[in-house]
Coordinates of C-alpha atoms and ligand atoms in Angstrom, one line a residue:
M1 CA 115.3 101.6 103.1
G2 CA 117.5 98.5 103.7
E3 CA 118.3 97.4 107.2
E4 CA 117.3 100.6 109.0
L5 CA 113.6 99.5 108.5
V6 CA 111.5 100.0 111.6
S7 CA 110.7 96.8 113.4
R8 CA 108.7 98.2 116.3
T9 CA 105.9 100.8 116.2
Q10 CA 102.8 101.8 118.1
V11 CA 100.3 101.2 115.3
G12 CA 101.0 98.8 112.4
I13 CA 98.7 99.7 109.6
V14 CA 98.1 97.1 106.8
G15 CA 97.1 98.7 103.6
A16 CA 97.6 102.2 102.0
G17 CA 94.0 102.7 100.8
P18 CA 91.9 105.6 102.1
A19 CA 91.4 103.8 105.5
G20 CA 95.1 103.1 106.2
L21 CA 96.4 106.4 104.9
V22 CA 93.8 108.6 106.7
L23 CA 94.5 106.6 109.9
G24 CA 98.2 107.1 109.6
H25 CA 97.7 110.8 109.0
L26 CA 95.4 111.4 112.0
L27 CA 97.7 109.5 114.3
H28 CA 100.7 111.4 113.1
R29 CA 99.0 114.7 113.9
E30 CA 98.6 113.4 117.5
G31 CA 102.2 112.3 117.8
I32 CA 101.5 108.6 117.6
D33 CA 103.9 106.5 115.5
A34 CA 102.6 104.2 112.8
V35 CA 104.1 102.2 109.9
V36 CA 102.0 101.6 106.8
L37 CA 102.6 98.5 104.8
E38 CA 101.2 98.3 101.3
S39 CA 101.4 95.3 99.0
R40 CA 101.2 97.2 95.7
S41 CA 103.5 99.8 94.2
R42 CA 103.0 103.5 94.7
D43 CA 102.2 103.9 91.0
Y44 CA 99.6 101.2 91.1
V45 CA 97.7 102.6 94.1
E46 CA 97.9 106.1 92.7
R47 CA 96.4 105.0 89.4
R48 CA 93.7 102.7 90.7
V49 CA 90.4 104.3 89.6
R50 CA 87.6 103.7 92.0
A51 CA 85.1 106.0 93.8
G52 CA 84.7 109.7 93.3
V53 CA 82.0 111.1 95.6
L54 CA 83.2 112.5 98.9
E55 CA 80.6 113.3 101.6
Q56 CA 80.8 116.6 103.4
G57 CA 82.2 115.0 106.5
T58 CA 85.0 113.4 104.5
V59 CA 85.9 116.7 102.8
D60 CA 85.8 118.6 106.1
L61 CA 88.1 116.1 107.8
L62 CA 90.7 116.2 105.0
I63 CA 90.6 120.0 104.9
E64 CA 90.7 120.4 108.7
T65 CA 93.7 118.1 109.0
G66 CA 95.7 119.9 106.3
V67 CA 95.5 117.5 103.3
G68 CA 92.6 119.2 101.5
E69 CA 94.4 122.0 99.6
R70 CA 94.3 120.4 96.2
L71 CA 90.8 119.0 97.0
Q72 CA 89.6 122.5 97.6
R73 CA 91.1 123.7 94.4
E74 CA 90.1 120.9 92.1
G75 CA 87.2 119.2 93.8
I76 CA 83.8 120.0 92.2
V77 CA 81.1 120.7 94.7
H78 CA 77.6 119.5 93.9
H79 CA 74.3 120.3 95.6
G80 CA 72.0 117.9 93.9
I81 CA 71.6 114.7 91.8
E82 CA 69.2 113.8 89.1
L83 CA 67.1 110.7 89.1
R84 CA 66.1 109.8 85.5
F85 CA 63.4 107.4 84.4
D86 CA 60.7 107.3 81.8
G87 CA 62.6 109.8 79.7
R88 CA 62.4 112.5 82.4
G89 CA 64.8 113.9 84.9
H90 CA 63.9 114.7 88.6
R91 CA 66.3 116.8 90.6
I92 CA 66.9 116.0 94.3
P93 CA 68.1 119.4 95.6
F94 CA 70.5 118.8 98.5
D95 CA 70.8 122.6 99.0
E96 CA 67.1 122.7 100.1
L97 CA 66.8 119.3 101.7
A98 CA 70.1 118.7 103.5
D99 CA 70.8 121.8 105.5
G100 CA 73.1 123.2 102.8
R101 CA 75.4 120.2 102.9
G102 CA 76.6 118.8 99.6
I103 CA 79.1 116.4 98.1
T104 CA 82.4 116.9 96.4
I105 CA 83.5 115.1 93.2
Y106 CA 87.2 114.2 93.6
G107 CA 88.7 110.9 92.5
Q108 CA 89.7 108.4 95.2
Q109 CA 93.1 108.1 93.7
E110 CA 93.6 111.8 94.1
V111 CA 92.8 111.5 97.8
V112 CA 95.2 108.7 98.0
K113 CA 97.9 110.7 96.1
D114 CA 97.5 113.7 98.5
L115 CA 97.8 111.5 101.6
I116 CA 100.8 109.6 100.2
A117 CA 102.6 112.8 99.4
A118 CA 101.9 114.2 102.9
R119 CA 103.2 111.1 104.5
L120 CA 106.4 110.8 102.5
D121 CA 107.1 114.6 102.7
A122 CA 106.9 114.3 106.5
G123 CA 109.4 111.4 106.3
L124 CA 107.0 108.9 107.8
P125 CA 107.2 105.2 107.2
L126 CA 105.1 103.9 104.3
L127 CA 106.5 100.9 102.5
F128 CA 105.2 99.9 99.0
E129 CA 105.5 96.4 97.7
A130 CA 105.5 95.3 101.3
E131 CA 103.0 92.5 101.5
A132 CA 101.5 91.5 104.8
L133 CA 101.6 87.7 105.1
G134 CA 99.8 87.4 108.4
V135 CA 99.1 89.1 111.7
E136 CA 99.9 87.1 114.9
G137 CA 99.6 87.5 118.6
I138 CA 96.5 89.7 118.6
D139 CA 95.4 88.3 121.9
G140 CA 98.6 89.4 123.6
D141 CA 100.3 92.8 124.2
E142 CA 102.5 92.8 121.1
P143 CA 100.7 91.8 118.0
T144 CA 103.1 91.3 115.0
I145 CA 102.7 91.7 111.3
R146 CA 104.7 89.3 109.2
Y147 CA 105.4 90.8 105.8
R148 CA 107.6 90.4 102.8
Y149 CA 109.7 93.3 101.6
E150 CA 112.7 93.4 99.2
G151 CA 112.6 89.7 98.9
R152 CA 112.9 89.0 102.6
E153 CA 110.4 88.0 105.3
R154 CA 110.3 90.5 108.1
E155 CA 108.3 91.3 111.3
L156 CA 106.8 94.5 112.5
R157 CA 106.0 94.4 116.3
C158 CA 103.2 96.7 117.3
D159 CA 101.0 97.8 120.2
V160 CA 98.0 97.6 118.0
V161 CA 97.4 96.4 114.4
A162 CA 95.0 98.3 112.1
G163 CA 93.7 96.0 109.4
C164 CA 93.0 98.4 106.5
D165 CA 93.8 95.9 103.8
G166 CA 90.5 95.9 101.9
Y167 CA 88.3 93.0 100.9
H168 CA 91.1 90.7 99.8
G169 CA 93.4 91.5 102.7
V170 CA 94.8 89.0 105.2
S171 CA 94.4 90.8 108.6
R172 CA 90.8 89.7 109.1
E173 CA 92.0 86.1 109.1
A174 CA 94.0 86.7 112.2
A175 CA 90.9 86.6 114.3
P176 CA 90.3 83.1 115.7
A177 CA 87.6 80.9 114.1
G178 CA 84.2 81.8 115.2
A179 CA 85.2 85.2 116.6
L180 CA 83.7 87.2 113.7
T181 CA 80.4 86.8 112.0
Q182 CA 79.8 87.8 108.4
Y183 CA 76.5 89.0 107.0
E184 CA 76.3 89.3 103.3
R185 CA 74.2 89.7 100.1
E186 CA 75.3 89.0 96.5
Y187 CA 73.6 90.9 93.7
P188 CA 72.9 89.2 90.4
F189 CA 74.5 92.1 88.5
A190 CA 77.8 94.2 88.4
W191 CA 78.9 97.6 87.3
L192 CA 81.0 98.3 84.2
G193 CA 82.7 101.6 84.9
I194 CA 84.5 103.7 82.3
L195 CA 86.5 106.9 82.3
A196 CA 86.1 108.8 79.0
E197 CA 88.0 111.8 77.7
V198 CA 85.0 114.0 77.1
A199 CA 83.4 116.9 78.8
P200 CA 80.6 115.6 81.1
S201 CA 77.2 116.0 79.4
T202 CA 75.7 116.9 82.7
E203 CA 76.5 119.3 85.6
E204 CA 75.1 117.0 88.3
L205 CA 75.2 113.2 88.6
I206 CA 72.5 111.3 86.9
Y207 CA 71.2 108.0 88.3
A208 CA 69.1 106.4 85.6
Y209 CA 66.5 103.6 85.9
H210 CA 65.8 101.9 82.6
E211 CA 64.3 98.6 81.5
N212 CA 67.8 97.6 80.0
G213 CA 69.3 98.2 83.4
F214 CA 70.8 101.0 85.6
S215 CA 73.3 103.5 84.4
L216 CA 75.1 106.5 86.1
H217 CA 76.6 109.6 84.6
S218 CA 79.3 111.0 86.9
L219 CA 82.4 113.0 86.2
R220 CA 86.0 113.7 87.4
S221 CA 86.8 117.1 85.9
P222 CA 85.5 119.5 83.2
S223 CA 87.1 117.2 80.6
I224 CA 86.7 113.7 82.0
S225 CA 83.4 111.8 82.3
R226 CA 82.9 108.8 84.6
L227 CA 80.1 106.5 83.5
Y228 CA 78.7 103.2 84.6
V229 CA 76.3 100.6 83.2
Q230 CA 74.7 97.7 85.0
C231 CA 75.9 94.5 83.5
D232 CA 75.4 90.8 84.4
A233 CA 77.4 89.5 87.4
G234 CA 79.5 87.2 85.3
D235 CA 80.2 89.6 82.4
E236 CA 83.8 90.0 81.1
L237 CA 85.2 93.2 79.5
E238 CA 85.5 91.5 76.1
Q239 CA 81.7 91.3 76.0
W240 CA 81.6 95.0 76.2
P241 CA 83.2 96.7 73.2
D242 CA 83.1 100.5 73.0
E243 CA 80.1 100.6 70.7
R244 CA 78.0 98.4 73.1
I245 CA 78.9 100.6 76.1
W246 CA 78.0 103.8 74.3
Q247 CA 74.8 102.3 72.9
E248 CA 73.6 101.2 76.3
L249 CA 74.5 104.5 77.8
H250 CA 72.6 106.4 75.1
T251 CA 69.6 104.2 75.5
R252 CA 69.5 104.1 79.3
L253 CA 70.2 107.8 79.8
A254 CA 67.9 109.1 77.1
R255 CA 65.7 112.0 78.0
D256 CA 62.6 113.1 76.0
D257 CA 63.6 116.7 75.7
G258 CA 66.5 115.9 73.3
W259 CA 69.3 115.9 75.9
E260 CA 72.4 114.3 74.4
L261 CA 75.2 112.3 75.7
E262 CA 78.6 113.2 74.2
E263 CA 81.0 110.4 73.5
G264 CA 84.8 110.4 73.8
P265 CA 87.8 108.0 73.9
I266 CA 87.5 105.4 76.8
V267 CA 90.7 105.5 78.8
E268 CA 89.9 103.1 81.6
R269 CA 87.4 100.4 82.2
T270 CA 86.7 97.8 84.9
I271 CA 83.9 95.6 86.0
A272 CA 83.2 95.7 89.7
P273 CA 80.9 93.1 91.5
M274 CA 78.1 94.4 93.6
R275 CA 77.9 93.0 97.1
S276 CA 76.9 93.9 100.7
I277 CA 79.1 92.5 103.5
V278 CA 79.4 93.3 107.2
T279 CA 81.8 91.5 109.5
E280 CA 81.1 91.9 113.2
P281 CA 82.6 92.8 115.5
M282 CA 85.2 95.1 113.9
Q283 CA 87.8 94.3 116.4
H284 CA 89.4 91.3 118.2
G285 CA 92.1 91.7 120.9
R286 CA 94.7 94.2 119.6
L287 CA 93.5 93.9 116.0
Y288 CA 91.2 96.7 114.7
L289 CA 89.6 96.3 111.3
A290 CA 88.5 99.3 109.2
G291 CA 87.0 100.1 105.7
D292 CA 86.6 97.4 103.1
A293 CA 88.5 94.9 105.2
V294 CA 85.3 94.6 107.3
H295 CA 82.4 95.9 105.2
I296 CA 81.5 96.3 101.6
V297 CA 78.6 98.3 100.2
P298 CA 77.1 98.1 96.7
A299 CA 78.4 101.2 94.9
T300 CA 74.9 102.8 94.2
G301 CA 75.1 105.0 97.4
A302 CA 78.7 106.1 96.7
K303 CA 79.6 105.2 100.3
G304 CA 82.6 102.8 100.4
L305 CA 85.3 105.4 100.7
N306 CA 83.3 107.6 103.0
L307 CA 82.6 104.7 105.4
A308 CA 86.3 103.8 105.5
V309 CA 87.2 107.3 106.5
A310 CA 84.4 107.4 109.1
D311 CA 85.8 104.2 110.7
V312 CA 89.3 105.4 111.0
R313 CA 88.2 108.7 112.5
V314 CA 86.6 106.8 115.3
L315 CA 89.6 104.5 115.6
A316 CA 92.1 107.3 115.7
G317 CA 90.1 109.0 118.5
G318 CA 90.2 105.8 120.6
L319 CA 93.9 105.2 120.0
V320 CA 94.8 108.7 121.0
D321 CA 93.0 108.4 124.3
W322 CA 94.5 105.1 125.0
F323 CA 98.1 106.0 124.1
R324 CA 97.9 109.4 125.9
S325 CA 96.1 108.4 129.1
G326 CA 95.6 104.7 129.1
N327 CA 91.8 105.3 128.8
E328 CA 90.4 102.4 126.9
R329 CA 86.8 103.4 126.9
L330 CA 86.6 104.7 123.3
L331 CA 88.6 101.9 121.9
E332 CA 86.3 99.4 123.6
L333 CA 83.4 101.1 121.9
Y334 CA 85.1 101.2 118.5
S335 CA 83.1 98.4 116.9
A336 CA 79.8 99.4 118.3
T337 CA 80.3 103.1 117.4
C338 CA 81.2 102.3 113.8
L339 CA 78.6 99.6 113.3
R340 CA 75.8 102.1 113.8
R341 CA 77.0 104.1 110.7
V342 CA 77.9 100.9 108.9
W343 CA 74.4 99.5 109.1
Q344 CA 72.7 102.8 108.3
T345 CA 74.9 102.9 105.2
Q346 CA 74.2 99.3 104.3
N347 CA 70.5 100.1 104.5
F348 CA 70.8 103.2 102.3
S349 CA 73.1 101.5 99.7
A350 CA 70.8 98.4 99.5
W351 CA 67.8 100.6 99.1
M352 CA 69.3 102.7 96.3
T353 CA 70.5 99.5 94.7
A354 CA 67.1 97.8 94.9
M355 CA 65.2 100.9 93.6
L356 CA 67.4 101.6 90.6
H357 CA 68.6 98.2 89.2
R358 CA 66.9 95.8 86.9
Y359 CA 66.8 92.4 88.6
P360 CA 67.0 89.5 86.1
D361 CA 64.2 87.6 87.8
A362 CA 62.0 90.7 88.5
D363 CA 58.3 90.1 87.8
D364 CA 55.8 92.8 86.9
Y365 CA 54.8 93.3 90.5
Q366 CA 58.4 94.1 91.5
L367 CA 58.8 96.5 88.5
R368 CA 55.7 98.4 89.6
L369 CA 57.0 98.6 93.1
Q370 CA 60.2 100.2 91.8
R371 CA 58.2 102.7 89.9
A372 CA 56.2 103.5 92.9
Q373 CA 59.4 104.1 95.0
L374 CA 60.9 106.4 92.3
D375 CA 57.7 108.3 92.0
Y376 CA 57.5 108.7 95.8
V377 CA 61.0 110.0 96.1
C378 CA 60.4 112.5 93.3
R379 CA 57.1 113.7 94.6
S380 CA 57.4 113.7 98.4
R381 CA 59.6 116.2 100.1
A382 CA 60.0 113.9 103.0
A383 CA 61.2 111.0 100.9
A384 CA 63.6 113.2 98.9
A385 CA 64.9 114.7 102.1
S386 CA 65.6 111.2 103.4
L387 CA 67.6 110.4 100.3
A388 CA 69.4 113.7 100.4
E389 CA 70.5 113.5 104.1
Q390 CA 71.8 110.0 103.6
Y391 CA 73.5 110.8 100.3
V392 CA 75.4 113.8 101.7
G393 CA 76.3 111.7 104.8
L394 CA 74.4 111.1 108.0
E395 CA 75.4 113.1 111.0
L396 CA 75.3 110.5 113.7
A397 CA 76.1 111.6 117.2
Q398 CA 79.5 110.0 117.8
T399 CA 81.1 109.1 121.0
K400 CA 83.3 112.0 121.9
S401 CA 86.9 111.6 120.7
S402 CA 89.8 113.9 120.7
V403 CA 90.4 113.7 116.9
Ligands
LIG501 P1 91.2 99.7 99.8 O1 91.1 101.0 99.1 O2 90.9 98.4 99.1 O3 92.7 99.6 100.4 C1 93.2 98.5 100.9 C2 94.7 98.5 100.6 O4 95.3 97.4 101.2 C3 95.0 98.4 99.1 O5 95.8 99.4 98.7 C4 95.6 97.0 98.9 O6 96.5 96.9 97.8 C5 96.2 96.8 100.3 N1 96.4 95.4 100.6 C6 95.6 94.3 100.4 N2 96.2 93.2 100.9 C7 97.3 93.6 101.5 C8 98.4 92.8 102.2 N3 98.3 91.5 102.3 N4 99.5 93.5 102.6 C9 99.6 94.9 102.4 N5 98.6 95.6 101.8 C10 97.5 95.0 101.3 N6 83.0 102.9 96.0 C11 82.2 103.8 95.6 O7 81.6 104.5 96.4 N7 82.1 104.1 94.2 C12 82.7 103.3 93.3 O8 82.6 103.6 92.1 C13 83.6 102.3 93.7 N8 84.2 101.6 92.8 C14 85.0 100.5 93.2 C15 85.7 99.7 92.3 C16 86.4 98.6 92.7 C17 87.1 97.7 91.7 C18 86.6 98.4 94.1 C19 87.4 97.2 94.6 C20 86.0 99.3 95.0 C21 85.2 100.3 94.6 N9 84.5 101.2 95.5 C22 83.7 102.1 95.1 C23 84.7 101.1 96.9 C24 85.7 102.0 97.5 O9 86.7 102.2 96.5 C25 86.3 101.3 98.7 O10 85.2 101.3 99.7 C26 87.5 102.0 99.3 O11 88.6 101.9 98.5 C27 87.8 101.4 100.7 O12 89.0 101.9 101.2 P2 89.9 100.9 102.1 O13 91.1 101.8 102.4 O14 89.1 100.3 103.1 O15 90.3 99.7 101.1
LIG502 C1 80.6 107.5 91.4 C2 80.6 106.2 91.9 C3 79.5 105.8 92.6 O1 79.5 104.6 93.1 C4 78.4 106.6 92.7 O2 77.3 106.1 93.3 C5 78.4 107.9 92.2 C6 79.5 108.3 91.5 C7 81.9 108.0 90.7 O3 82.8 107.2 90.5 O4 81.9 109.1 90.3

């Protein structure tokens, strides 16, 4: 791109994850200029394997805004999940309990690929290997992103900066000391996730509670399975050779009726920590934070990606009103509007995590409480409906926006 690089834009977006890319896409549809800066290469972000469960609201947004064509073709719609414990499976039927809403299985990196292709095809600015070094001037009218690109330090002057740079990003640090408050929980366990080249042994996702620890059978396609096992917080991949992974999966997912888990070559593996974090408020001056840059949920509820998309939908609505008519009301409500969903989702993710994982210090009392919870969710229609409506995505009344 050389010297013709843009140095002034309306919205400077740090990070080309789901939050930054969806925001750029929504703004473009409303005629608002944005530049997206991403520290990694295109290849890296398109291969980064992460989440795979899209809520109905996320799917609807992508389809309605013209980036859901492949998602509609390749995404796999599910209308239930299975909770498995004591060797038995219990289906939570979303079709009956969540007003017909469901979830779609479609890898996060596929969403990212579709959004990158749409942005580049439209000739819109998206720079890879462009690392933001800091955000300055957020208390004034022209916040600036300092970044490094092609070996040189550069500046992007903006009306507004959107910090969509994930948990390890730099934009959150632009807020002055004491302006933001962080609420957090660490969990004494992590998830080891694998992709295996084998047809899924299940049609619907299985969340399994077992004395050895939690495990999850998910999928990506008719020939690729996605599986997770709870491991210790400090575990390294070397401690988990293939045989151990499969052995734990067989043990934890076992069902009395002879159901079998098929094995296949493991083509990807990562250990992801489990934590809950919320940073409040989600905005300071002309800096708006979205997605993992301001909140993290433990993966058990499959919410991280969906929450990131929900944030930027609200942000785009506020920015459109402000740029079009100078009306700042929605932007002022950005943090409060988002935090309602954020805390509902924190609650759901923490609850699912507590119910399904084996805590290293759990005593018999706590184990019996977990059983009682699982039993209740599987027996009570009201409890199952509560899980279902949160899993498919809460429909919170949102402040009206034009996007
Ligand atoms: P991100 O996707 O993290 O995007 C942020 C982007 O900013 C990245 O591309 C990053 O490279 C870029 N960036 C960072 N710093 C800079 C900088 N200084 N300058 C420029 N760019 C920068 N959720 C689930 O529901 N289920 C899962 O199984 C699951 N697995 C996960 C595994 C891992 C290892 C991680 C980290 C997360 C996982 N999540 C999962 C959570 C989910 O993927 C995230 O919630 C989601 O990616 C949030 O999107 P985002 O756009 O806010 O952040
Ligand atoms: C997947 C990830 C999750 O965190 C989850 O709760 C369910 C499924 C997945 O990667 O498919």
